[in-house]
CSV table of C-alpha atoms and ligand atoms in Angstrom, one decimal:
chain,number,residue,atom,x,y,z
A,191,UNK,CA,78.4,123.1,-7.4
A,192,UNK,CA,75.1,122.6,-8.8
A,193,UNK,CA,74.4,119.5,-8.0
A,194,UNK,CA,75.5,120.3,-4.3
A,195,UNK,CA,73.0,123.3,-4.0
A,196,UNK,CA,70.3,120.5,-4.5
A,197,UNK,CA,71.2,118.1,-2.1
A,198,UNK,CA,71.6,120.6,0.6
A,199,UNK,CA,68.3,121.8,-0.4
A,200,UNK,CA,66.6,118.7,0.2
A,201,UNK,CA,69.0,118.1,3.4
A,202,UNK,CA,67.2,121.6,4.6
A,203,UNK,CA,63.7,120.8,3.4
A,204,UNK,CA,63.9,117.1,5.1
A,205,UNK,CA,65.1,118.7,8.0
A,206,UNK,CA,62.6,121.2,8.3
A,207,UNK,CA,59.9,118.9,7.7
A,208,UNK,CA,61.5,116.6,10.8
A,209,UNK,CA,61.7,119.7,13.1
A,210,UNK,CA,58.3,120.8,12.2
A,211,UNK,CA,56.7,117.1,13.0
A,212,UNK,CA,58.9,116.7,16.2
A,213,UNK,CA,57.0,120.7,17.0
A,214,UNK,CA,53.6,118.8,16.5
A,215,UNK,CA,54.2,116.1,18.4
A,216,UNK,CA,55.9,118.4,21.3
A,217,UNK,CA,52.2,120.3,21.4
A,218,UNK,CA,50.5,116.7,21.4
A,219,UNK,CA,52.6,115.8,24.0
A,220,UNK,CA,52.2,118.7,26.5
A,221,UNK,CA,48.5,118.8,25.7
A,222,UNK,CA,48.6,115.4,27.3
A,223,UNK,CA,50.5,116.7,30.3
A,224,UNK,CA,48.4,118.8,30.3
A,225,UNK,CA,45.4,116.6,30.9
A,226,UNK,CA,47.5,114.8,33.4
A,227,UNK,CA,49.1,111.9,31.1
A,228,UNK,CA,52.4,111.6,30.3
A,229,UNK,CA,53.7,110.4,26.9
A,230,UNK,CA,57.2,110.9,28.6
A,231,UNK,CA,59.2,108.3,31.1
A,232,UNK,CA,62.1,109.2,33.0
A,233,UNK,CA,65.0,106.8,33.1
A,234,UNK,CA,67.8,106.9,36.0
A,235,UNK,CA,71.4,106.6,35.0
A,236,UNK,CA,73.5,105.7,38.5
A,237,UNK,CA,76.7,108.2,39.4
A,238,UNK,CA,79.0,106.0,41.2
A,239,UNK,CA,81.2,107.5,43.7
A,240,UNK,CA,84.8,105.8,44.2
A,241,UNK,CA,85.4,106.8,47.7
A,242,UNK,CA,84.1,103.9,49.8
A,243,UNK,CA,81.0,104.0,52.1
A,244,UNK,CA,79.2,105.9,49.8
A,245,UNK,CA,76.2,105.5,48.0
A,246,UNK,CA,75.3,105.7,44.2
A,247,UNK,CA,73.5,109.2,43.0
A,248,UNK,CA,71.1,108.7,39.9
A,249,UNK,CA,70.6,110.9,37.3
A,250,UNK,CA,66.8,111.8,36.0
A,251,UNK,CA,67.4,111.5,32.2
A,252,UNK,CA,63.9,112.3,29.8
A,253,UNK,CA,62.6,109.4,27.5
A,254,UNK,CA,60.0,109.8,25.6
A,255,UNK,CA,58.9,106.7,23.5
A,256,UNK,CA,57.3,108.4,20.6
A,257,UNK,CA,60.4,110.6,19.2
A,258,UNK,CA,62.3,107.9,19.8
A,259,UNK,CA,60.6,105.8,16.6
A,260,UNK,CA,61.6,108.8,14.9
A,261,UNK,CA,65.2,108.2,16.6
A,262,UNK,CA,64.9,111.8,18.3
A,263,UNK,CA,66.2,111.2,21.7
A,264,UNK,CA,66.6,114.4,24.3
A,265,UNK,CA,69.0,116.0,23.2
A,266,UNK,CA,67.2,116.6,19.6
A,267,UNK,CA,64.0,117.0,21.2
A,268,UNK,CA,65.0,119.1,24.1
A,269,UNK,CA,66.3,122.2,22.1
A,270,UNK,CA,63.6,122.4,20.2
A,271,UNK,CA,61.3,122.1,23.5
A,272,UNK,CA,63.4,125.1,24.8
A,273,UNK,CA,63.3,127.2,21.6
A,274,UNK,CA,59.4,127.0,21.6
A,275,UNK,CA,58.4,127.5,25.4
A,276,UNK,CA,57.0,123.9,25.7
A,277,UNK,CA,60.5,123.3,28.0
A,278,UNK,CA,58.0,125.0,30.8
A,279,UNK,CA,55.7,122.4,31.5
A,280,UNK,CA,57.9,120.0,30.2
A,281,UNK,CA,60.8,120.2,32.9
A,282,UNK,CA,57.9,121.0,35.6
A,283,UNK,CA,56.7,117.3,35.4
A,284,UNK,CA,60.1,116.5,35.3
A,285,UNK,CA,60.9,118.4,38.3
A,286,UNK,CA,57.4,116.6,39.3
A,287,UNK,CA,58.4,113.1,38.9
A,288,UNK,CA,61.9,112.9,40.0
A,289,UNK,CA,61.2,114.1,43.3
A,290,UNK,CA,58.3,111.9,43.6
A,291,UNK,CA,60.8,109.3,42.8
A,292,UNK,CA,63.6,109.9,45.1
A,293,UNK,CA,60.6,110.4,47.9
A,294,UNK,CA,59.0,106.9,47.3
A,295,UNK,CA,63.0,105.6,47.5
A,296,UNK,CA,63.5,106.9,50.6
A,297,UNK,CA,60.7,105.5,51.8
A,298,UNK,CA,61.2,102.2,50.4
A,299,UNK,CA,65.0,102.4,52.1
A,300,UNK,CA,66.5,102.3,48.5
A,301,UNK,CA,69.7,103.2,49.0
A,302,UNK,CA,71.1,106.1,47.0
A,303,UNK,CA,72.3,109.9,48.1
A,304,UNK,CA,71.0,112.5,45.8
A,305,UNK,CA,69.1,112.2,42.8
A,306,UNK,CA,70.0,114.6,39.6
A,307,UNK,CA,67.8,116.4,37.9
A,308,UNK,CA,69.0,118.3,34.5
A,309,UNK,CA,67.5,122.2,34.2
A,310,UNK,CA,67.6,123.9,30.8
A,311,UNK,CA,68.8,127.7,30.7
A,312,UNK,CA,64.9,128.2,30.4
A,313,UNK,CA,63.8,127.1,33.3
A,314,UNK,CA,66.8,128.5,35.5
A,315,UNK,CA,65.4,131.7,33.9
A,316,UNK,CA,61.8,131.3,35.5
A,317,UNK,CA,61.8,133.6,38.7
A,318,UNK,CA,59.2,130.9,40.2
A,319,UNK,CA,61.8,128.0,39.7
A,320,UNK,CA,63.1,128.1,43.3
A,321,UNK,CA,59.4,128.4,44.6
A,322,UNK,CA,58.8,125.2,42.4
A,323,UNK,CA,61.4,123.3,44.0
A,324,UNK,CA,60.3,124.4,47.4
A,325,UNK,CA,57.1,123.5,47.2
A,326,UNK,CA,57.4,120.1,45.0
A,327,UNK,CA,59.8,119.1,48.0
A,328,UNK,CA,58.0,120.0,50.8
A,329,UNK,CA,54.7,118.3,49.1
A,330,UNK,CA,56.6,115.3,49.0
A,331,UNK,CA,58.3,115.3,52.1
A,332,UNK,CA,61.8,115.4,50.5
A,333,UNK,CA,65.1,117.9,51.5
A,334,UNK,CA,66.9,120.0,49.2
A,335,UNK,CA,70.0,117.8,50.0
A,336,UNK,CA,68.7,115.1,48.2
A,337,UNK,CA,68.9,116.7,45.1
A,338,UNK,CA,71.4,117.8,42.6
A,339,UNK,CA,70.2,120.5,40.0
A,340,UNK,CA,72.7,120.2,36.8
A,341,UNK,CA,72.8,123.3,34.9
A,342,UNK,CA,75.5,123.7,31.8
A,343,UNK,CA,77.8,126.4,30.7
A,344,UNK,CA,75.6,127.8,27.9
A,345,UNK,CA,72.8,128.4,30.3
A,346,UNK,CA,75.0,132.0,31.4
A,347,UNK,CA,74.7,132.7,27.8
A,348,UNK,CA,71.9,134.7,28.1
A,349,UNK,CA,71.9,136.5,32.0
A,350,UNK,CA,75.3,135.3,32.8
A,351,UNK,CA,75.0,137.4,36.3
A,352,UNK,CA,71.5,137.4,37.2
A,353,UNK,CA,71.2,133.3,35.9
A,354,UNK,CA,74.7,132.7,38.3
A,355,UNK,CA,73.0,134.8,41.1
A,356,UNK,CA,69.5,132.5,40.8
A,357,UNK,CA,72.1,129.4,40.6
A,358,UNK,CA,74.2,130.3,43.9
A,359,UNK,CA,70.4,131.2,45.8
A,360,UNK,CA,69.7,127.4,44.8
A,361,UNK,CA,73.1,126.2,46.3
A,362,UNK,CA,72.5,128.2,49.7
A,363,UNK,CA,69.5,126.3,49.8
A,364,UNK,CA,70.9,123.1,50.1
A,365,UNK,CA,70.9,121.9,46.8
A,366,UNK,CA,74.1,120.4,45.2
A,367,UNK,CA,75.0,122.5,42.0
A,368,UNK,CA,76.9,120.6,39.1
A,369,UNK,CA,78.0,122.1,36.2
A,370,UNK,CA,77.1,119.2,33.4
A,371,UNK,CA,78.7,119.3,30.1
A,372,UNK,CA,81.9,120.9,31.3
A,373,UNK,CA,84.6,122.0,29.0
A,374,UNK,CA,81.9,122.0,26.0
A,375,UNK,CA,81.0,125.7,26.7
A,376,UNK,CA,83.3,129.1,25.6
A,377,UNK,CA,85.1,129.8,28.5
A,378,UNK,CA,85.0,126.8,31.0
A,379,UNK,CA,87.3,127.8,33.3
A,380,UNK,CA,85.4,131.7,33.8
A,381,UNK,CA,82.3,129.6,35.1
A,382,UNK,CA,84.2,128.4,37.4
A,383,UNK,CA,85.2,132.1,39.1
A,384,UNK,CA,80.9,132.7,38.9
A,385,UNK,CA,79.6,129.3,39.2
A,386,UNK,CA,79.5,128.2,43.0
A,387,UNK,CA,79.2,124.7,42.1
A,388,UNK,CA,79.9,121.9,44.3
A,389,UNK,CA,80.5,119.3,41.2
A,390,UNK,CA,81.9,120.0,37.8
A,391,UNK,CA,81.1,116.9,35.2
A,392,UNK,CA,83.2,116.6,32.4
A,393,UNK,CA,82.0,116.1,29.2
A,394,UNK,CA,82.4,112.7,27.6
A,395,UNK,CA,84.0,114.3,24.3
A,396,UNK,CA,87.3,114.2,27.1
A,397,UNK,CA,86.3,110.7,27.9
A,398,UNK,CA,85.9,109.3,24.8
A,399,UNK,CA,89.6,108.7,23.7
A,400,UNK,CA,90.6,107.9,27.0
A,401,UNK,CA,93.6,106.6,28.4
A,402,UNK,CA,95.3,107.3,24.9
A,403,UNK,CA,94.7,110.6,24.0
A,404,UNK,CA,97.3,112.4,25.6
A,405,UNK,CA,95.6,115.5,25.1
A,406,UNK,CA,92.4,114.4,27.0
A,407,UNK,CA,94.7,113.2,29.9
A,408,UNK,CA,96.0,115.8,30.3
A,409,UNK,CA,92.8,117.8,30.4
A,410,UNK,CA,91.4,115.6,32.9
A,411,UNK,CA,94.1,115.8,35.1
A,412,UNK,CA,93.9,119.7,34.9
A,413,UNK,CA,90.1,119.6,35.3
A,414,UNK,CA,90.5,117.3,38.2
A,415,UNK,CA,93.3,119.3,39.9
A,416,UNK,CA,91.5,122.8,39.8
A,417,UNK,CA,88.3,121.5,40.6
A,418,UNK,CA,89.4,120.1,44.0
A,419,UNK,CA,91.3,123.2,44.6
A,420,UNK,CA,88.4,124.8,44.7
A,421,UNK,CA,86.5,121.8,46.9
A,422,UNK,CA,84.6,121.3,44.1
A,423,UNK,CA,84.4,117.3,43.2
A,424,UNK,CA,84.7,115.4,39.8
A,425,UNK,CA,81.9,113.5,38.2
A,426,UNK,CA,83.5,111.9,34.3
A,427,UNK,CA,80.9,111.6,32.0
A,428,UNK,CA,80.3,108.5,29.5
A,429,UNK,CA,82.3,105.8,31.2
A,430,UNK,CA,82.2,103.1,28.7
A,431,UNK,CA,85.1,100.7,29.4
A,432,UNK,CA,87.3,99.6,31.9
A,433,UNK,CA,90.3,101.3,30.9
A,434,UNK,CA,88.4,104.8,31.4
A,435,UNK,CA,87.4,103.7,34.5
A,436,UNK,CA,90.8,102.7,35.5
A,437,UNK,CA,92.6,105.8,34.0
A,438,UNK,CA,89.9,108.5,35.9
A,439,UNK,CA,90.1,106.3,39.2
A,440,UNK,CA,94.2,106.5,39.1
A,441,UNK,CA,93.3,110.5,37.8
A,442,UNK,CA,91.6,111.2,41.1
A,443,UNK,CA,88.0,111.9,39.8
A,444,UNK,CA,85.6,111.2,42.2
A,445,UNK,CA,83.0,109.6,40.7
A,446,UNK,CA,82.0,108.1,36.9
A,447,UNK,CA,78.9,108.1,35.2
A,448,UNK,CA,78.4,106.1,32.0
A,449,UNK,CA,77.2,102.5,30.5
A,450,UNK,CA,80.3,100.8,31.9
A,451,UNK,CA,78.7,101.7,35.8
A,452,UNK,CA,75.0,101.6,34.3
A,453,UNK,CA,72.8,102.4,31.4
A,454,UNK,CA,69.9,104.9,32.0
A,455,UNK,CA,66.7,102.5,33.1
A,456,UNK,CA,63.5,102.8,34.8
A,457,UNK,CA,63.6,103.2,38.6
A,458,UNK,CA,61.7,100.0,38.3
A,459,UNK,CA,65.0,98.0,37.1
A,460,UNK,CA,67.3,99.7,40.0
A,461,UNK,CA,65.2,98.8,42.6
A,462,UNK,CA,65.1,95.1,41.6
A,463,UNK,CA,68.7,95.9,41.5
A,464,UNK,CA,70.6,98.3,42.6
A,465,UNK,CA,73.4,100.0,41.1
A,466,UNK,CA,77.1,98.9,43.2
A,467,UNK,CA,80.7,100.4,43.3
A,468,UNK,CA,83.1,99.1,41.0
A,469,UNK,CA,86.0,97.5,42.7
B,608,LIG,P1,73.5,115.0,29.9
B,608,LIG,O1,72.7,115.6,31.1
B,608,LIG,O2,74.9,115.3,29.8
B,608,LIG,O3,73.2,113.5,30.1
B,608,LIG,C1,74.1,112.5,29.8
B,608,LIG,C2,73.8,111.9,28.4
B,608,LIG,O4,74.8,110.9,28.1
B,608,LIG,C3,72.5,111.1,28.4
B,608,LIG,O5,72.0,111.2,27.1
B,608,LIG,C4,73.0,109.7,28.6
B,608,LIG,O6,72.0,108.7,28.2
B,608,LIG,C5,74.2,109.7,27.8
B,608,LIG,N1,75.2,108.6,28.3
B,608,LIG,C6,75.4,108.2,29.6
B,608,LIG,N2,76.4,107.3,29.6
B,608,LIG,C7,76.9,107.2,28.4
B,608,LIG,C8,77.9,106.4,27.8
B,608,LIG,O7,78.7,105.7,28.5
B,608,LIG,N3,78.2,106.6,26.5
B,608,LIG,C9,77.4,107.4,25.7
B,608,LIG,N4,77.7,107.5,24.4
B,608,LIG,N5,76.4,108.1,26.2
B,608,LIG,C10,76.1,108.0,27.5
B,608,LIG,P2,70.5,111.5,26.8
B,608,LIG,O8,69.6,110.8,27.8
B,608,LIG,O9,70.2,111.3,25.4
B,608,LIG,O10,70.3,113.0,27.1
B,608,LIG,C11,70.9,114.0,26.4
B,608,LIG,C12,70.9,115.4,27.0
B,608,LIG,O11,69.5,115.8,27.1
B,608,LIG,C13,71.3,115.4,28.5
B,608,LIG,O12,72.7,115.4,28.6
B,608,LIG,C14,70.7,116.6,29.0
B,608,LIG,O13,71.4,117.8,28.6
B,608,LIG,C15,69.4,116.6,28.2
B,608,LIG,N6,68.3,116.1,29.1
B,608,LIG,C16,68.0,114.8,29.4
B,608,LIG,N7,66.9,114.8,30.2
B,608,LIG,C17,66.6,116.1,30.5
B,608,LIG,C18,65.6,116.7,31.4
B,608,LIG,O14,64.8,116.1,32.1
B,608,LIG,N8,65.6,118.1,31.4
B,608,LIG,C19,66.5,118.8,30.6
B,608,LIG,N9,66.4,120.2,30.7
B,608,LIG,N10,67.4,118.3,29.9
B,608,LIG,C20,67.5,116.9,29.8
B,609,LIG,MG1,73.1,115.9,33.0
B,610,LIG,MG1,76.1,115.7,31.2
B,611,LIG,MG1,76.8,115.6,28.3
């Protein structure tokens, strides 16, 4: 028992240290924002629709080269962005940036339908947020319809009714509302009663296993059946293999997302070529 204490010691001290450098370099790195440079990058990860006729969505996802030496990607870095306020100016370049992107696409002709853009319980807690949007959009010449805001489950933690009641102002705007992560949170299926979302993505701990686990079957059937029931549509998340993609196609979802469809690259790499429909 001894011997354990130790070793979780130094687990805990190592781990402390890491947080504490990854803190220091968030600080570095918004100071640079800051002074309008970006030590971040987004990447965009293509949603493929199965329905024919339409086009590819891409998801904004967050790189940021320097915690990834330490092999911090986003979701290390971006709690700890939340839990010290640096989310702020953090997700506003974000914000920033992706609909700069989906402007200069639309402009170009790319073809795509909506880009995604992922929104941390933090920001859908900032009263300005929808004044944000508005005004990044309209700088850009961009609509609200272009643009899908993904917000998860945990972010009702908090305000669950004022946080749902910013969410469905945001969908009577015109923006598409998915639920991201689902099925990760406590009580998936409440959200759902609150949550006026027009997409629910499932969580790719229900698509890993997939088509054997019975279990996840049959929870992706469920998910799939309810969510269409309510008009809501199906987005499965980490798509790695053909037989996924084969079991969720014959399971009615409506659209995958994962490395079998399309890693997360820069816009550059789309545009030299685009993402396509899987036959
Ligand atoms: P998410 O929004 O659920 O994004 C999907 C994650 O799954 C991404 O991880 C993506 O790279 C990864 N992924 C996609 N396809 C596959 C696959 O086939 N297999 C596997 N194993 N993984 C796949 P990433 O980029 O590391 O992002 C992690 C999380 O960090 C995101 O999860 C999202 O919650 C958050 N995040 C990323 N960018 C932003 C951002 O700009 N703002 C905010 N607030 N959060 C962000
Ligand atoms: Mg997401
Ligand atoms: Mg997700
Ligand atoms: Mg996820």
């Amino acid at each position: 028992a001894h011997r354990g204490y130790a070793l979780s010691d130094e687990r805990i001290v190592g781990e402390t240290s890491r947080t504490a450098t990854l803190e220091q370099m968030l600080l570095g790195a918004v100071r640079e924002l800051e002074a309008g440079r970006s030590p971040f990058l987004l990447h965009y990860q293509p949603v493929i629709h199965l329905a024919p006729g339409r086009l590819p969505s891409y998801e904004a996802l967050l790189r940021w080269p320097a915690a990834a030496e330490l092999g911090a990607g986003p979701g290390e870095f971006i709690p700890l962005a939340e839990e010290t306020g640096l989310i702020g100016p953090i997700g506003r370049w974000v914000i920033e940036q992706a609909v700069g992107q989906g402007a200069a696409w639309r402009r170009a002709g790319f073809p795509f339908e909506r880009i995604g853009i992922n929104l941390s319980a933090v920001q859908l807690a900032d009263a300005e947020l929808e004044h944000r949007l508005a005004e990044t959009l309209a700088r850009h010449g961009c609509e609200a319809r272009c643009i899908t805001l993904e917000v998860t489950e945990t972010a009702l933690v908090h305000h669950p009714e004022e946080t749902a009641e910013r969410i469905r102002t945001l969908g009577a705007r015109g923006y598409r509302i998915a639920i991201d992560d689902f099925g990760t949170g406590y009580s998936s299926l409440v959200q759902l009663r609150t949550l006026p979302a027009q997409v629910i993505k499932i969580d790719r701990a229900f698509i890993a296993n997939l088509p054997a686990s019975e279990v996840d079957a049959a929870i992706v059937r469920a998910t799939v059946q309810v969510a269409h029931t309510l008009g809501a549509e199906v987005v499965a998340e980490g798509v790695e293999t053909e037989a996924q993609y084969a079991f969720l196609r014959e399971a009615g979802c409506d659209a995958v997302q994962g490395w079998y469809t399309g890693r997360p690259q820069p816009p550059e790499a789309w545009q030299a070529s685009p993402a396509v429909a899987r036959g």
